[in-house]
Amino acid sequence: MTIEQTVKSVEAIVFASGEGIAPRRIMDVLGIDEKMLGYVLSVLADKYDGETSGVVLVHNTETVSFVTSPDAADDVRKALTVKKTTPLSNAAMETLAIIAYNQPVSKAFIEQVRGVDSASSVQTLITRGLIEEAGRLEIPGRPVCYRTTPVFLRSFSIESLSDLPKVKAEESGQMTTDELTRE
């Protein structure tokens, strides 16, 4: 397969996938290595980068997808009558931060850190696709553990969890999540 055909195939696969596809799946289907996929994705990113394109290629360690160019987002929203989602509440953002920095975690851990019931926040995050179940703990009751999803990475424009800002102890004397896990 020529490079040009590989570029066309990757472009078609990403387009047809809708919400995104794992880079590993593309490599397996086309029989290409990571280096070749990286080159092809850079060619496609250049093609869709700039003021003339209504879409942008976005890729991170978990997915490759096409998204609406920020310049065209309002027009697309109007045309498709996309209902604006309400922003996450402070409680949901706190819950998401606890999960992102300590994953996988149980609801009991989240509630221990926050000091309040977090069932509603966890359900909101699941509904929005920002977190998902990550198995169960091997303790009585076998509670569910949660982790972030590729939607979380895309929503916060980060490639991997290592891109999250570092947690620092606050001057107020509050403990960091790292300190909580050591006790």
PDB file of C-alpha atoms in Angstrom:
ATOM      1  CA  MET A   1       0.000   0.000   0.000  1.00  0.00           C
ATOM      2  CA  THR A   2       1.420   3.427  -0.929  1.00  0.00           C
ATOM      3  CA  ILE A   3       1.715   6.256   1.586  1.00  0.00           C
ATOM      4  CA  GLU A   4      -1.001   8.165  -0.269  1.00  0.00           C
ATOM      5  CA  GLN A   5      -3.365   5.177  -0.011  1.00  0.00           C
ATOM      6  CA  THR A   6      -2.499   4.730   3.665  1.00  0.00           C
ATOM      7  CA  VAL A   7      -3.323   8.395   4.315  1.00  0.00           C
ATOM      8  CA  LYS A   8      -6.655   8.000   2.488  1.00  0.00           C
ATOM      9  CA  SER A   9      -7.464   4.813   4.395  1.00  0.00           C
ATOM     10  CA  VAL A  10      -6.656   6.306   7.799  1.00  0.00           C
ATOM     11  CA  GLU A  11      -8.687   9.413   6.947  1.00  0.00           C
ATOM     12  CA  ALA A  12     -11.662   7.275   5.890  1.00  0.00           C
ATOM     13  CA  ILE A  13     -11.431   5.037   8.972  1.00  0.00           C
ATOM     14  CA  VAL A  14     -11.282   8.002  11.371  1.00  0.00           C
ATOM     15  CA  PHE A  15     -14.155   9.742   9.559  1.00  0.00           C
ATOM     16  CA  ALA A  16     -16.337   6.624   9.546  1.00  0.00           C
ATOM     17  CA  SER A  17     -15.636   5.864  13.208  1.00  0.00           C
ATOM     18  CA  GLY A  18     -17.659   8.889  14.306  1.00  0.00           C
ATOM     19  CA  GLU A  19     -16.613   9.419  17.912  1.00  0.00           C
ATOM     20  CA  GLY A  20     -13.079   8.145  17.433  1.00  0.00           C
ATOM     21  CA  ILE A  21     -11.042   4.996  17.087  1.00  0.00           C
ATOM     22  CA  ALA A  22      -8.078   3.562  18.968  1.00  0.00           C
ATOM     23  CA  PRO A  23      -4.734   4.073  17.207  1.00  0.00           C
ATOM     24  CA  ARG A  24      -3.902   0.390  17.839  1.00  0.00           C
ATOM     25  CA  ARG A  25      -7.007  -0.642  15.880  1.00  0.00           C
ATOM     26  CA  ILE A  26      -5.933   1.451  12.872  1.00  0.00           C
ATOM     27  CA  MET A  27      -2.449  -0.070  12.971  1.00  0.00           C
ATOM     28  CA  ASP A  28      -3.852  -3.604  13.205  1.00  0.00           C
ATOM     29  CA  VAL A  29      -6.333  -3.132  10.361  1.00  0.00           C
ATOM     30  CA  LEU A  30      -3.829  -1.517   7.984  1.00  0.00           C
ATOM     31  CA  GLY A  31      -0.795  -3.515   9.082  1.00  0.00           C
ATOM     32  CA  ILE A  32       1.280  -0.419   9.833  1.00  0.00           C
ATOM     33  CA  ASP A  33       3.540   0.392  12.752  1.00  0.00           C
ATOM     34  CA  GLU A  34       3.350   3.250  15.241  1.00  0.00           C
ATOM     35  CA  LYS A  35       5.947   5.302  13.362  1.00  0.00           C
ATOM     36  CA  MET A  36       3.971   5.093  10.110  1.00  0.00           C
ATOM     37  CA  LEU A  37       0.721   5.953  11.874  1.00  0.00           C
ATOM     38  CA  GLY A  38       2.410   8.956  13.495  1.00  0.00           C
ATOM     39  CA  TYR A  39       3.575  10.166  10.085  1.00  0.00           C
ATOM     40  CA  VAL A  40       0.116   9.662   8.541  1.00  0.00           C
ATOM     41  CA  LEU A  41      -1.573  11.474  11.431  1.00  0.00           C
ATOM     42  CA  SER A  42       0.827  14.408  11.046  1.00  0.00           C
ATOM     43  CA  VAL A  43      -0.012  14.574   7.310  1.00  0.00           C
ATOM     44  CA  LEU A  44      -3.723  14.565   8.133  1.00  0.00           C
ATOM     45  CA  ALA A  45      -3.302  17.102  10.942  1.00  0.00           C
ATOM     46  CA  ASP A  46      -1.543  19.438   8.501  1.00  0.00           C
ATOM     47  CA  LYS A  47      -4.294  18.896   5.948  1.00  0.00           C
ATOM     48  CA  TYR A  48      -7.018  19.821   8.424  1.00  0.00           C
ATOM     49  CA  ASP A  49      -5.078  22.499  10.274  1.00  0.00           C
ATOM     50  CA  GLY A  50      -5.644  26.113   9.400  1.00  0.00           C
ATOM     51  CA  GLU A  51      -8.373  28.577   8.711  1.00  0.00           C
ATOM     52  CA  THR A  52      -9.784  26.840   5.633  1.00  0.00           C
ATOM     53  CA  SER A  53     -10.991  23.606   7.280  1.00  0.00           C
ATOM     54  CA  GLY A  54     -14.199  23.147   9.225  1.00  0.00           C
ATOM     55  CA  VAL A  55     -12.857  20.074  10.988  1.00  0.00           C
ATOM     56  CA  VAL A  56      -9.726  19.315  12.985  1.00  0.00           C
ATOM     57  CA  LEU A  57      -7.973  15.992  13.552  1.00  0.00           C
ATOM     58  CA  VAL A  58      -7.550  15.264  17.249  1.00  0.00           C
ATOM     59  CA  HIS A  59      -5.502  12.365  18.540  1.00  0.00           C
ATOM     60  CA  ASN A  60      -4.261  11.260  21.915  1.00  0.00           C
ATOM     61  CA  THR A  61      -3.017   7.994  23.349  1.00  0.00           C
ATOM     62  CA  GLU A  62      -6.521   6.481  23.360  1.00  0.00           C
ATOM     63  CA  THR A  63      -8.393   7.797  20.299  1.00  0.00           C
ATOM     64  CA  VAL A  64      -8.127   9.462  16.927  1.00  0.00           C
ATOM     65  CA  SER A  65     -11.127  11.512  15.790  1.00  0.00           C
ATOM     66  CA  PHE A  66     -12.348  14.441  13.750  1.00  0.00           C
ATOM     67  CA  VAL A  67     -13.956  17.303  15.666  1.00  0.00           C
ATOM     68  CA  THR A  68     -15.534  20.575  14.630  1.00  0.00           C
ATOM     69  CA  SER A  69     -13.147  23.465  14.158  1.00  0.00           C
ATOM     70  CA  PRO A  70     -13.587  25.964  17.002  1.00  0.00           C
ATOM     71  CA  ASP A  71     -14.282  28.658  14.409  1.00  0.00           C
ATOM     72  CA  ALA A  72     -17.288  26.741  13.052  1.00  0.00           C
ATOM     73  CA  ALA A  73     -18.634  25.365  16.331  1.00  0.00           C
ATOM     74  CA  ASP A  74     -21.348  27.992  16.827  1.00  0.00           C
ATOM     75  CA  ASP A  75     -22.715  27.545  13.312  1.00  0.00           C
ATOM     76  CA  VAL A  76     -22.739  23.754  13.670  1.00  0.00           C
ATOM     77  CA  ARG A  77     -24.489  24.060  17.017  1.00  0.00           C
ATOM     78  CA  LYS A  78     -27.179  26.284  15.479  1.00  0.00           C
ATOM     79  CA  ALA A  79     -27.611  24.072  12.414  1.00  0.00           C
ATOM     80  CA  LEU A  80     -27.972  20.908  14.423  1.00  0.00           C
ATOM     81  CA  THR A  81     -29.854  22.571  17.271  1.00  0.00           C
ATOM     82  CA  VAL A  82     -27.464  21.024  19.739  1.00  0.00           C
ATOM     83  CA  LYS A  83     -28.639  21.706  23.246  1.00  0.00           C
ATOM     84  CA  LYS A  84     -25.914  23.287  25.332  1.00  0.00           C
ATOM     85  CA  THR A  85     -24.980  21.040  28.186  1.00  0.00           C
ATOM     86  CA  THR A  86     -24.919  22.605  31.568  1.00  0.00           C
ATOM     87  CA  PRO A  87     -21.493  22.964  33.134  1.00  0.00           C
ATOM     88  CA  LEU A  88     -20.462  20.474  35.780  1.00  0.00           C
ATOM     89  CA  SER A  89     -21.281  21.470  39.340  1.00  0.00           C
ATOM     90  CA  ASN A  90     -18.482  22.102  41.821  1.00  0.00           C
ATOM     91  CA  ALA A  91     -19.338  18.772  43.472  1.00  0.00           C
ATOM     92  CA  ALA A  92     -19.039  16.919  40.144  1.00  0.00           C
ATOM     93  CA  MET A  93     -15.733  18.670  39.344  1.00  0.00           C
ATOM     94  CA  GLU A  94     -14.357  17.718  42.775  1.00  0.00           C
ATOM     95  CA  THR A  95     -15.454  14.128  42.231  1.00  0.00           C
ATOM     96  CA  LEU A  96     -13.914  14.056  38.753  1.00  0.00           C
ATOM     97  CA  ALA A  97     -10.613  15.436  40.088  1.00  0.00           C
ATOM     98  CA  ILE A  98     -10.493  12.799  42.821  1.00  0.00           C
ATOM     99  CA  ILE A  99     -11.082  10.048  40.272  1.00  0.00           C
ATOM    100  CA  ALA A 100      -8.613  11.467  37.727  1.00  0.00           C
ATOM    101  CA  TYR A 101      -5.764  11.750  40.224  1.00  0.00           C
ATOM    102  CA  ASN A 102      -6.356   8.502  42.128  1.00  0.00           C
ATOM    103  CA  GLN A 103      -7.964   6.096  39.669  1.00  0.00           C
ATOM    104  CA  PRO A 104      -9.257   3.520  39.929  1.00  0.00           C
ATOM    105  CA  VAL A 105     -11.224   4.509  43.060  1.00  0.00           C
ATOM    106  CA  SER A 106     -14.383   3.389  44.796  1.00  0.00           C
ATOM    107  CA  LYS A 107     -17.300   5.633  45.690  1.00  0.00           C
ATOM    108  CA  ALA A 108     -16.396   5.121  49.359  1.00  0.00           C
ATOM    109  CA  PHE A 109     -12.928   6.580  48.715  1.00  0.00           C
ATOM    110  CA  ILE A 110     -14.452   9.573  46.920  1.00  0.00           C
ATOM    111  CA  GLU A 111     -16.841  10.146  49.813  1.00  0.00           C
ATOM    112  CA  GLN A 112     -14.009   9.832  52.335  1.00  0.00           C
ATOM    113  CA  VAL A 113     -12.054  12.549  50.533  1.00  0.00           C
ATOM    114  CA  ARG A 114     -15.052  14.839  49.951  1.00  0.00           C
ATOM    115  CA  GLY A 115     -16.753  14.134  53.285  1.00  0.00           C
ATOM    116  CA  VAL A 116     -20.222  13.962  51.691  1.00  0.00           C
ATOM    117  CA  ASP A 117     -22.372  11.556  49.671  1.00  0.00           C
ATOM    118  CA  SER A 118     -21.170  11.554  46.062  1.00  0.00           C
ATOM    119  CA  ALA A 119     -23.645   9.203  44.386  1.00  0.00           C
ATOM    120  CA  SER A 120     -25.270  11.999  42.375  1.00  0.00           C
ATOM    121  CA  SER A 121     -21.936  13.374  41.160  1.00  0.00           C
ATOM    122  CA  VAL A 122     -20.702   9.919  40.164  1.00  0.00           C
ATOM    123  CA  GLN A 123     -23.936   9.267  38.240  1.00  0.00           C
ATOM    124  CA  THR A 124     -23.652  12.634  36.442  1.00  0.00           C
ATOM    125  CA  LEU A 125     -20.077  11.847  35.390  1.00  0.00           C
ATOM    126  CA  ILE A 126     -21.071   8.384  34.134  1.00  0.00           C
ATOM    127  CA  THR A 127     -24.016   9.831  32.189  1.00  0.00           C
ATOM    128  CA  ARG A 128     -21.739  12.378  30.501  1.00  0.00           C
ATOM    129  CA  GLY A 129     -19.244   9.652  29.641  1.00  0.00           C
ATOM    130  CA  LEU A 130     -16.411  11.222  31.654  1.00  0.00           C
ATOM    131  CA  ILE A 131     -15.932   8.186  33.918  1.00  0.00           C
ATOM    132  CA  GLU A 132     -16.639   4.469  33.659  1.00  0.00           C
ATOM    133  CA  GLU A 133     -16.516   1.348  35.792  1.00  0.00           C
ATOM    134  CA  ALA A 134     -13.012  -0.071  36.146  1.00  0.00           C
ATOM    135  CA  GLY A 135     -13.769  -3.329  37.919  1.00  0.00           C
ATOM    136  CA  ARG A 136     -14.503  -4.201  41.516  1.00  0.00           C
ATOM    137  CA  LEU A 137     -12.440  -4.281  44.691  1.00  0.00           C
ATOM    138  CA  GLU A 138     -11.709  -7.685  46.202  1.00  0.00           C
ATOM    139  CA  ILE A 139     -13.241  -6.802  49.574  1.00  0.00           C
ATOM    140  CA  PRO A 140     -16.632  -7.649  51.121  1.00  0.00           C
ATOM    141  CA  GLY A 141     -19.419  -6.115  49.078  1.00  0.00           C
ATOM    142  CA  ARG A 142     -17.104  -5.897  46.048  1.00  0.00           C
ATOM    143  CA  PRO A 143     -17.587  -2.145  45.479  1.00  0.00           C
ATOM    144  CA  VAL A 144     -17.261  -0.752  41.956  1.00  0.00           C
ATOM    145  CA  CYS A 145     -14.160   1.253  41.093  1.00  0.00           C
ATOM    146  CA  TYR A 146     -14.201   4.146  38.616  1.00  0.00           C
ATOM    147  CA  ARG A 147     -11.707   5.610  36.146  1.00  0.00           C
ATOM    148  CA  THR A 148     -11.750   8.393  33.580  1.00  0.00           C
ATOM    149  CA  THR A 149     -12.531   7.766  29.890  1.00  0.00           C
ATOM    150  CA  PRO A 150     -11.178   9.003  26.559  1.00  0.00           C
ATOM    151  CA  VAL A 151     -14.098  11.490  26.595  1.00  0.00           C
ATOM    152  CA  PHE A 152     -12.524  12.994  29.736  1.00  0.00           C
ATOM    153  CA  LEU A 153      -9.190  13.389  27.930  1.00  0.00           C
ATOM    154  CA  ARG A 154     -10.845  15.040  24.903  1.00  0.00           C
ATOM    155  CA  SER A 155     -13.054  17.272  27.059  1.00  0.00           C
ATOM    156  CA  PHE A 156     -10.055  18.675  28.893  1.00  0.00           C
ATOM    157  CA  SER A 157      -7.802  18.700  25.796  1.00  0.00           C
ATOM    158  CA  ILE A 158      -5.146  16.451  27.276  1.00  0.00           C
ATOM    159  CA  GLU A 159      -3.377  13.516  25.677  1.00  0.00           C
ATOM    160  CA  SER A 160      -2.857  11.391  28.772  1.00  0.00           C
ATOM    161  CA  LEU A 161      -3.308  11.486  32.528  1.00  0.00           C
ATOM    162  CA  SER A 162       0.350  12.416  32.935  1.00  0.00           C
ATOM    163  CA  ASP A 163      -0.599  15.831  31.467  1.00  0.00           C
ATOM    164  CA  LEU A 164      -2.775  16.640  34.490  1.00  0.00           C
ATOM    165  CA  PRO A 165      -1.438  19.494  36.626  1.00  0.00           C
ATOM    166  CA  LYS A 166       0.532  18.352  39.656  1.00  0.00           C
ATOM    167  CA  VAL A 167      -1.322  18.394  42.994  1.00  0.00           C
ATOM    168  CA  LYS A 168       0.210  20.624  45.667  1.00  0.00           C
ATOM    169  CA  ALA A 169      -0.623  20.821  49.363  1.00  0.00           C
ATOM    170  CA  GLU A 170      -2.633  23.918  50.055  1.00  0.00           C
ATOM    171  CA  GLU A 171      -1.370  26.519  52.488  1.00  0.00           C
ATOM    172  CA  SER A 172      -4.606  26.076  54.434  1.00  0.00           C
ATOM    173  CA  GLY A 173      -3.234  22.836  55.825  1.00  0.00           C
ATOM    174  CA  GLN A 174      -5.513  20.578  53.819  1.00  0.00           C
ATOM    175  CA  MET A 175      -4.086  17.235  52.800  1.00  0.00           C
ATOM    176  CA  THR A 176      -3.500  16.299  49.176  1.00  0.00           C
ATOM    177  CA  THR A 177      -5.023  13.184  47.702  1.00  0.00           C
ATOM    178  CA  ASP A 178      -1.531  11.610  47.720  1.00  0.00           C
ATOM    179  CA  GLU A 179      -1.317  12.134  51.474  1.00  0.00           C
ATOM    180  CA  LEU A 180      -4.741  10.543  51.967  1.00  0.00           C
ATOM    181  CA  THR A 181      -3.773   7.388  50.121  1.00  0.00           C
ATOM    182  CA  ARG A 182      -0.647   6.917  52.276  1.00  0.00           C
ATOM    183  CA  GLU A 183      -2.616   6.734  55.537  1.00  0.00           C
TER     184      GLU A 183
END
